[in-house]
Each structure stands twice: as structure tokens, then as C-alpha cells.
Short mmCIF file of C-alpha atoms in Angstrom, two decimals:
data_model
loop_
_atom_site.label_atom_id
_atom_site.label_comp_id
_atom_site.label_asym_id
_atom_site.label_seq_id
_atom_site.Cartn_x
_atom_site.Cartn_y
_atom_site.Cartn_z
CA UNK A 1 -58.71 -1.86 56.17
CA UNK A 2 -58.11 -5.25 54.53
CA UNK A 3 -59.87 -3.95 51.64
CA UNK A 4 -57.99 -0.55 50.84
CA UNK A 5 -54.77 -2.83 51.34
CA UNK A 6 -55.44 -4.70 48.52
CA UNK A 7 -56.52 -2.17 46.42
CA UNK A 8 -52.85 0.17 47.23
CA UNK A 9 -51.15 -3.38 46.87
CA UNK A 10 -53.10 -3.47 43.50
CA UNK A 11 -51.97 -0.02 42.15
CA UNK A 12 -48.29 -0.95 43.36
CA UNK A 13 -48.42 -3.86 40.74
CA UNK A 14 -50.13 -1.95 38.32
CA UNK A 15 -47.57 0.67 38.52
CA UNK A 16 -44.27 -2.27 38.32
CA UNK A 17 -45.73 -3.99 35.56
CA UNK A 18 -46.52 -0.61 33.41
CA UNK A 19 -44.02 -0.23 30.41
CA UNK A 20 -42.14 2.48 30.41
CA UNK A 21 -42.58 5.34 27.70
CA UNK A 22 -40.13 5.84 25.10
CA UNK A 23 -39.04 9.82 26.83
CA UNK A 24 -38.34 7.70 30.22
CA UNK A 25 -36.48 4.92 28.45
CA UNK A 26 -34.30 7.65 26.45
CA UNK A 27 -33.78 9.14 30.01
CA UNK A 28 -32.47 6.22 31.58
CA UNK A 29 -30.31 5.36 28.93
CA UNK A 30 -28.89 8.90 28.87
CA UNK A 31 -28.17 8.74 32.65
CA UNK A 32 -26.47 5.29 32.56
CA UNK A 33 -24.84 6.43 29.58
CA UNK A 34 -23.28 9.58 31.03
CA UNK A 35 -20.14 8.69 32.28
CA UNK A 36 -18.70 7.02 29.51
CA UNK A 37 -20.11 9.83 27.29
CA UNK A 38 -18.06 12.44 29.64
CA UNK A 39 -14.81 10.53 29.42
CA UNK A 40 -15.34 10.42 25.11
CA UNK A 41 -15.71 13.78 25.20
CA UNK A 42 -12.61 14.38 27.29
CA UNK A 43 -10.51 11.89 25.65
CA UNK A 44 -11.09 13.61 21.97
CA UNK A 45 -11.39 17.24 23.20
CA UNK A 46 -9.12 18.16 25.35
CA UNK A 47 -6.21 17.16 22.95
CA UNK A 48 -7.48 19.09 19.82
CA UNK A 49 -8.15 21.92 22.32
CA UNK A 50 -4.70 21.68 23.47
CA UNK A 51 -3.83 21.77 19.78
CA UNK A 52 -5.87 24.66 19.01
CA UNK A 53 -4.21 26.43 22.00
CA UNK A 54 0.02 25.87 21.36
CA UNK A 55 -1.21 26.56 17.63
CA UNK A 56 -1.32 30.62 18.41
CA UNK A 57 1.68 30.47 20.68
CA UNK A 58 5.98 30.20 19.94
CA UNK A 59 6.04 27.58 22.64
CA UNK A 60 8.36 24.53 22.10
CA UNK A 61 9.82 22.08 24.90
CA UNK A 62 13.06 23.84 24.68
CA UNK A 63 11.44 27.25 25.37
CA UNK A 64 12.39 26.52 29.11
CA UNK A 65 7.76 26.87 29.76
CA UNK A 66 5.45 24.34 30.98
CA UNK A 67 2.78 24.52 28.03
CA UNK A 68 0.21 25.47 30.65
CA UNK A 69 1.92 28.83 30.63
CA UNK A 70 2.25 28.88 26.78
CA UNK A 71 0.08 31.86 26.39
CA UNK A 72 3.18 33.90 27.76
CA UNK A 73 3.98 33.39 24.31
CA UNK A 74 1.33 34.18 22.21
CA UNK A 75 1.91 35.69 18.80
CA UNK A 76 -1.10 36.35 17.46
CA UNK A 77 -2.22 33.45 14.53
CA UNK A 78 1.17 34.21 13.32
CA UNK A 79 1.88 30.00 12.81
CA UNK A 80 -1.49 30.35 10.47
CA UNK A 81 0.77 33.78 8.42
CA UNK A 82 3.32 31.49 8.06
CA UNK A 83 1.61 28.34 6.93
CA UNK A 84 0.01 30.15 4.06
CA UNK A 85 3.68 31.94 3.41
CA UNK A 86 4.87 28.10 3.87
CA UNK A 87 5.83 26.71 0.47
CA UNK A 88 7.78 23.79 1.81
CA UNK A 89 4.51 22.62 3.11
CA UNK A 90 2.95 23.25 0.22
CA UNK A 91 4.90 21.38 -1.69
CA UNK A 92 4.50 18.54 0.35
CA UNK A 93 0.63 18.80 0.47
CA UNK A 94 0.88 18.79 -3.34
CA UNK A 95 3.39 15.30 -3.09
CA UNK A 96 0.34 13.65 -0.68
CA UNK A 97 -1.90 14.86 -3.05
CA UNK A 98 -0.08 13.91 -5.93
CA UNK A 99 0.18 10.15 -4.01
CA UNK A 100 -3.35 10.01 -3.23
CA UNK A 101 -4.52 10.65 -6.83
CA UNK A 102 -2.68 7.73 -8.45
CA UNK A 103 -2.76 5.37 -5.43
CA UNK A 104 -6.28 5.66 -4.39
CA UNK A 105 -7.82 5.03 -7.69
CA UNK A 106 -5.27 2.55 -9.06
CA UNK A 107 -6.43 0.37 -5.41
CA UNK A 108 -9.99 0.96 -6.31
CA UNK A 109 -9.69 -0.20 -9.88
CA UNK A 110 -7.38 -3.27 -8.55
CA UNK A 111 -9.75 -3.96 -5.92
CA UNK A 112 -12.96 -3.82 -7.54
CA UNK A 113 -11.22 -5.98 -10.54
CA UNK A 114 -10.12 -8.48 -7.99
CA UNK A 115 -13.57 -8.60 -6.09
CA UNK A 116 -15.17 -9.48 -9.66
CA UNK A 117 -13.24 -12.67 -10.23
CA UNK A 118 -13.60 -13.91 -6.04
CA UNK A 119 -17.15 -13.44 -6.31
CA UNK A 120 -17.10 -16.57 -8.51
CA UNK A 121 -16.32 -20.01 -7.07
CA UNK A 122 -12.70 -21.52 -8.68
CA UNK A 123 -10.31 -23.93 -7.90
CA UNK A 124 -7.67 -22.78 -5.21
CA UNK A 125 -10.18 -19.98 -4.14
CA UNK A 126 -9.30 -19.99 -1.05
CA UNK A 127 -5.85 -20.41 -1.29
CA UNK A 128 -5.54 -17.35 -3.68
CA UNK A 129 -7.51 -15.52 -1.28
CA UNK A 130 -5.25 -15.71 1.85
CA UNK A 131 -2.11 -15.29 -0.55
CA UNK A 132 -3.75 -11.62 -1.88
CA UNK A 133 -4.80 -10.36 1.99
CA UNK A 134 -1.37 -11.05 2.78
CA UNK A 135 0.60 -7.65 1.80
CA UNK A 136 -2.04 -6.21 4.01
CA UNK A 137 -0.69 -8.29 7.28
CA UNK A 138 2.73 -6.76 6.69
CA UNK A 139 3.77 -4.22 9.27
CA UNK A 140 4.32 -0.90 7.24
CA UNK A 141 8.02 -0.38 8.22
CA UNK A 142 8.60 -4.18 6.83
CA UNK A 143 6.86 -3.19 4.00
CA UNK A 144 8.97 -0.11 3.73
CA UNK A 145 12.27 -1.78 4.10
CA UNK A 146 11.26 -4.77 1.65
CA UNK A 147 10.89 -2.38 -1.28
CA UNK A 148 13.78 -0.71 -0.15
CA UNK A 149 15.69 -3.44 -1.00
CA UNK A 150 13.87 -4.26 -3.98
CA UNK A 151 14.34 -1.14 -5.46
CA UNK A 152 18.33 -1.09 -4.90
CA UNK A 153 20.41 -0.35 -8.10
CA UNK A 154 21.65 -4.03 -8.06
CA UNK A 155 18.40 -5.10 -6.59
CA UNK A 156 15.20 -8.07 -8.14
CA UNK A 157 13.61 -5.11 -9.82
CA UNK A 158 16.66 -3.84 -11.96
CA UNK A 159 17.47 -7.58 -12.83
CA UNK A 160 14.30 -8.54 -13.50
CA UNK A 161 13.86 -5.10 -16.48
CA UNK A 162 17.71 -6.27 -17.30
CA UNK A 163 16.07 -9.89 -17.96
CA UNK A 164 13.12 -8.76 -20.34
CA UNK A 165 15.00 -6.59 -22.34
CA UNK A 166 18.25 -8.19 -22.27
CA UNK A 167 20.36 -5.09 -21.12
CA UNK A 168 21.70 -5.05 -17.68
CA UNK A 169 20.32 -1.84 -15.94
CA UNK A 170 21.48 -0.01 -12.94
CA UNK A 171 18.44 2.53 -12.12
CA UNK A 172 18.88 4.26 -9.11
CA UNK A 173 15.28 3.97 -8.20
CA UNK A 174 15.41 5.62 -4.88
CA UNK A 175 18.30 8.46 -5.79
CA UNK A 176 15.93 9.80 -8.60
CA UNK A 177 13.09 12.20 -7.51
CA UNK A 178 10.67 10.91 -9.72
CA UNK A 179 11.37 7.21 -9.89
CA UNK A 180 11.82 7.51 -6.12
CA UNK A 181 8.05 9.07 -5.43
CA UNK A 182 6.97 5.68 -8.61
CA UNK A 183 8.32 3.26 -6.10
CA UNK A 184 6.82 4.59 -2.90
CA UNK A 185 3.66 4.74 -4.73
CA UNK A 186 3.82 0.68 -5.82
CA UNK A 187 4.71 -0.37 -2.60
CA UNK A 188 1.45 1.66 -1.49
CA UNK A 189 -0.73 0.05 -3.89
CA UNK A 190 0.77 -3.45 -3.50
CA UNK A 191 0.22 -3.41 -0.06
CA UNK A 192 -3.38 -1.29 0.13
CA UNK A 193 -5.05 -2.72 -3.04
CA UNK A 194 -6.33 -5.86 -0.59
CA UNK A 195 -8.04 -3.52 1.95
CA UNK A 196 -9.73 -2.06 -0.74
CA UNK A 197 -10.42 -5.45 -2.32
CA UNK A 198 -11.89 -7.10 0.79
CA UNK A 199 -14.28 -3.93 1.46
CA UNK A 200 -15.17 -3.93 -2.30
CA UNK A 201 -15.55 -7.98 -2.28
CA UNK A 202 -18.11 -7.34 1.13
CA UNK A 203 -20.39 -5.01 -0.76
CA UNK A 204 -20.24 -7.29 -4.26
CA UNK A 205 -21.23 -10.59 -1.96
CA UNK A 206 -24.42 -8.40 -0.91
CA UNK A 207 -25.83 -7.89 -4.37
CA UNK A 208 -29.02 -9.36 -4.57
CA UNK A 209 -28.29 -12.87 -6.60
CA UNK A 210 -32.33 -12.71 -7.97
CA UNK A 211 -32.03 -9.40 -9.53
CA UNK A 212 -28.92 -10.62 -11.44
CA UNK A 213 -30.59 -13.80 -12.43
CA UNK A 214 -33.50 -11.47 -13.49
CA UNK A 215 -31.39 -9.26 -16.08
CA UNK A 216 -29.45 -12.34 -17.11
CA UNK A 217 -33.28 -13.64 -17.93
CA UNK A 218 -33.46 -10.34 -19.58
CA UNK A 219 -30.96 -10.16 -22.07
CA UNK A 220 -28.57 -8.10 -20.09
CA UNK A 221 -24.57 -8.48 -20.26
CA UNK A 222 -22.46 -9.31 -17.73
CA UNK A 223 -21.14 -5.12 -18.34
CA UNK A 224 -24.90 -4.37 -18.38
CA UNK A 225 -25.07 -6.09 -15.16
CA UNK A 226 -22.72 -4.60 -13.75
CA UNK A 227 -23.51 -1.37 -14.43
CA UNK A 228 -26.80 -1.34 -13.73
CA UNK A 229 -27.01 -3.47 -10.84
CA UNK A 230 -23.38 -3.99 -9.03
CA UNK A 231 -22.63 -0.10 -8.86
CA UNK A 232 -25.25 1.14 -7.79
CA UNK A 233 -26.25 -1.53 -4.97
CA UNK A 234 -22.38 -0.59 -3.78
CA UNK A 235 -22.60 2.89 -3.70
CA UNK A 236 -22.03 3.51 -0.17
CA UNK A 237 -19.56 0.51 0.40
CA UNK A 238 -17.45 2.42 -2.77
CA UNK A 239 -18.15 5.70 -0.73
CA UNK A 240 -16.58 4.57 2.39
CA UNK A 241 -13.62 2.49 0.34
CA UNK A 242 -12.69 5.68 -1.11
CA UNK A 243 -13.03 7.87 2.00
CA UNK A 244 -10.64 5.65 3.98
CA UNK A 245 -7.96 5.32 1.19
CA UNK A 246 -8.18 9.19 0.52
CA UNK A 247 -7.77 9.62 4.76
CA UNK A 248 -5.03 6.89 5.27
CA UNK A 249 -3.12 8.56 2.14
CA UNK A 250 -2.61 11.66 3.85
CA UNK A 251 -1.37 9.75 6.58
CA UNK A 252 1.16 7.42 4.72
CA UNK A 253 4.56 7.74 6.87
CA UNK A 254 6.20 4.63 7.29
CA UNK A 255 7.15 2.98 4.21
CA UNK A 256 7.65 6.17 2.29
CA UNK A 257 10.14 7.25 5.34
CA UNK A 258 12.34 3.87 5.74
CA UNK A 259 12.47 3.58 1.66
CA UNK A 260 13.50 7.29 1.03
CA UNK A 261 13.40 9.15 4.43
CA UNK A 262 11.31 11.59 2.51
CA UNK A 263 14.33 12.26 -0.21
CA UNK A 264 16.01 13.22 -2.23
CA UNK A 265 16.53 15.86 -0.86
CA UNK A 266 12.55 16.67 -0.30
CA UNK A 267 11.09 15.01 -3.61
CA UNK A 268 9.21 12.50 -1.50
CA UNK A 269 8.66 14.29 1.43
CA UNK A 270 4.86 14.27 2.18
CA UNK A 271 2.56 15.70 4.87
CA UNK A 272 3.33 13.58 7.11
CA UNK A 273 6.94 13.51 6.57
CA UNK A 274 7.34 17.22 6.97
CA UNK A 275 5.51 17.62 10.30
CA UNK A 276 7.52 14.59 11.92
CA UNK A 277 10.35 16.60 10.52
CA UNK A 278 9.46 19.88 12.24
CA UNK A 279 8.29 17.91 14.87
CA UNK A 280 12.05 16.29 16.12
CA UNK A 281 14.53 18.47 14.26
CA UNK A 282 13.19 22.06 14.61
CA UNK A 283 11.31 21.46 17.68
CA UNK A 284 8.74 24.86 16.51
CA UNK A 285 5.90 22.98 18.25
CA UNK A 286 3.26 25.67 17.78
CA UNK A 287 3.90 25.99 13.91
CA UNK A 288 3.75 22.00 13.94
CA UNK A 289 -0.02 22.39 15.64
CA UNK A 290 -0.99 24.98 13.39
CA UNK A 291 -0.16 22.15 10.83
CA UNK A 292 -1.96 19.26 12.26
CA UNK A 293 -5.21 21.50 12.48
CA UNK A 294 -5.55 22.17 8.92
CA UNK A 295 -4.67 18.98 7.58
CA UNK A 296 -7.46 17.91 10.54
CA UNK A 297 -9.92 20.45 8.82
CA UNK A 298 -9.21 19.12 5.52
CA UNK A 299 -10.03 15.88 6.47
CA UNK A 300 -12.87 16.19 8.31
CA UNK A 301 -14.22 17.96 5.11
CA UNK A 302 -13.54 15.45 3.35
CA UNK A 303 -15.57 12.48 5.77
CA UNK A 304 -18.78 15.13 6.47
CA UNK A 305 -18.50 14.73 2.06
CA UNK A 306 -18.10 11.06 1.73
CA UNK A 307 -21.04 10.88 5.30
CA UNK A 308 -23.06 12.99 3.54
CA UNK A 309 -22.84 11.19 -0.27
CA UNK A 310 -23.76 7.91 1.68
CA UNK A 311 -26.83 9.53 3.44
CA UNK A 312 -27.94 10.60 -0.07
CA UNK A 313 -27.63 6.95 -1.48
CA UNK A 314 -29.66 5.50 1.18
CA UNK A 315 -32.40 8.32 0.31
CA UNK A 316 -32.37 7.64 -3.60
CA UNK A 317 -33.51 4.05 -4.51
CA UNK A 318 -30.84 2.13 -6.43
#
């Protein structure tokens, strides 16, 4: 008895010390894992399926409905009809678009120019680098209302152009349509370029130092370098700077609306600024989610792109 006691006290151990496998461990983790994984799902489905759903319906908070009874008012992808039909929103896709094309790369070209010179040691680095990372502390409505001022017919930027070419000036920078869309797109760039600088200065830092010391050995030019070396060891850190400036673009709201409140008249009015618009003054709810899901499709095009670059410059050796 003593003897088959040991042995089953034996085969317990054996069994508590065995490892697990990998398909038990993956089971585990997907059972502990579970709950949170439920509540994720919730927390990012149900409202883009409660987007997709007052999208095909006329409902609006004035329509006297609860929107769980919305479908009372379905019209049949008629918000989609009239979003194609839409040339206000259009026009404002083309203004975000229009944004996003000068801003992003002007940040990029900043940024990366910036990065170059901080990845040298220099007196005062370190003061000069708090000083630039500072536009991006600002809160976006102070940023808004600081060019606002700036920009003022009798404000620093006038006097300043009066000063250089010894003329006084009076530019209505904000009552123009195209001068006003020039200064929203400055204040974007002055106060995005160190984002894109401190991602940019993150990927330059993690160039290997022995391959450059190896072309410089070489023969090769600091532009040879560069070239051959920097931008392609940054690839995906470029990738991703691009894909969140192009993203946040589309978003831009706050500045644009406290400098110009999306005028004159609708020369500055972007994306964003015509679905808050819709949103609080014509209340059409359903045509507003109609919106918000394409200019969610379009994006997410755009980050399975920029994913999808990145997975291909992890394949490819640099």
C-alpha cells in the first residue's frame, strides 16, 4: 500500500512540475484575457455600429424619437445620395486636403532638418531643445487664439513686414480667403513641426554609429551618408511620422476654428469644421454619421497603407 502511495504521490509531482505546452499556455492566456478583450470590443463597436445605424435613418434629437427607434425613419442610404450630391463637403474635403499637402510635408522637411543638427552635441543643446518642444505643449485653442492675434491687421506680423520693407501694411490676414487658409496653415506647422521632429530625432538616434563611421572610412559624404544609410534605417519611423500627421490633419479643428471660425464665409472651413457645423446648427444627425463613416473609411485606408509599407520595410533589408 505504502508502495503504490509513493508511486501516485510520484506521478502527482511529475505532473506539477511538467511545463506546460505552448497550445495550453495560449489557452490560458486567452481565458484570462477574455474579459478585457469583450469590453474592447464593446467599447469600439458598439459606437461605430451605432454610427453605421443613424447613418441610413432622418433621425435627429429634435425628431421628438429615442434613437433606439430610429429605424422608424429609415430612408434608404439616402445620407450616402446626398453626400456624393454634397459639394459643400466636398469642398471642404478638398480645403483638409489642400492643408494636409503643404503642412504635412513642410513638418517633415522641418523636422527631419531639425533632427539632423540635435543629433550632434552643441552648446545650449539642451536648452534649444526644450525651447523647440514647446509649441507642442500649447493647448490647441491657445494656439488658435495666439495667431489670432498675431495675424490682426494692426497686429506683430503686419508690423514686423511694415519694418523690413519700410511701408506700413494693414493686411487683413484673416478677412482674406487665401491669406486666411496661409495663416491657419503656419500656425499648424509652427506648432506640429516638433512632434514630427522628436519622432524623426528617435529614429535618427537609432542609426547604427559603426556603419556611419564605416562609410565615413569609405569616402562617403555626409549627403552620401545620409542617403544611403539615415533613410533607409528610418523607413518605418518616417512611415509612421507621416501616417500620424496625414490622420491628425484631417482632424485639425481647434486653432483653425478660434482663428477664422472656418471663414470667410467657408474659405477655411475644413472636414472637421463642416461636420461640427451640421452637427450644432442643422442638427441632421444621420447625414452628419454618414459623414463621419467615410472620412473613417478614408482613414483607415490610409493606416492599413502606411501598416502595410512598414511590414514591407521590415521584410526588405535596409
Amino acid at each position: 500500500m505504502s508502495a503504490v502511495t509513493a508511486t501516485m504521490s510520484e506521478g502527482d509531482m511529475d505532473a506539477r512540475t511538467k511545463p506546460a505546452t505552448p497550445d495550453e499556455g495560449a489557452r490560458l492566456g486567452f481565458r484570462l484575457t477574455l474579459p478585457a478583450q469583450i469590453l474592447v470590443l464593446f467599447i469600439s463597436a458598439f459606437p461605430l455600429l451605432m454610427q453605421l445605424y443613424i447613418s441610413v435613418t432622418d433621425w435627429s434629437p429634435l425628431s421628438g424619437v429615442g434613437w433606439w427607434n430610429a429605424w422608424e425613419m429609415w430612408n434608404s442610404f439616402a445620407n450616402y445620395t446626398d453626400l456624393a450630391a454634397d459639394t459643400r463637403f466636398w469642398s471642404a474635403l478638398q480645403r483638409t486636403a489642400i492643408v494636409m499637402l503643404v503642412c504635412v510635408p513642410a513638418e517633415f522637411l522641418l523636422g527631419l532638418a531639425l533632427a539632423t543638427l540635435f543629433a550632434d552635441d552643441f552648446p545650449g543643446k539642451r536648452i534649444f531643445y526644450s525651447i523647440l518642444l514647446m509649441p507642442m505643449m500649447v493647448v490647441p485653442a491657445v494656439a488658435g487664439y495666439m495667431f489670432f492675434m498675431l495675424f490682426q491687421s494692426g497686429g506683430p506680423v503686419n508690423d514686423i513686414l511694415a519694418r523690413i520693407i519700410g511701408t506700413p501694411l494693414t493686411i487683413a490676414w484673416l478677412s482674406d480667403p487665401t491669406l486666411a487658409l496661409i495663416a491657419v496653415m503656419i500656425a499648424d506647422i509652427w506648432q506640429w513641426t516638433p512632434l514630427m521632429f522628436l519622432i524623426l530625432l528617435a529614429g535618427l538616434v537609432g542609426v547604427p554609429e559603426d556603419q556611419m563611421k564605416a562609410a565615413t572610412l569609405l569616402g562617403a559624404n555626409a549627403w552620401q551618408r545620409f542617403t544611403t544609410i539615415v533613410l533607409p534605417k528610418m523607413k518605418t519611423i518616417i512611415i509612421i511620422a507621416l501616417a500620424i500627421r496625414v490622420i491628425e490633419n484631417f482632424k485639425i479643428f481647434d486653432t483653425l476654428y478660434i482663428m477664422t471660425g472656418g471663414g470667410p464665409g467657408v474659405a477655411t472651413e475644413t472636414i472637421s469644421v463642416y461636420i461640427y457645423k451640421v452637427t450644432t446648427q442643422d442638427l441632421i444627425w444621420g447625414y452628419v454619421a454618414a459623414i463621419a463613416l467615410a472620412i473613417l473609411i478614408v482613414l483607415s485606408i490610409v493606416a492599413v497603407y502606411a501598416m502595410k509599407r512598414m511590414a514591407k520595410s521590415r521584410e526588405v533589408p535596409a
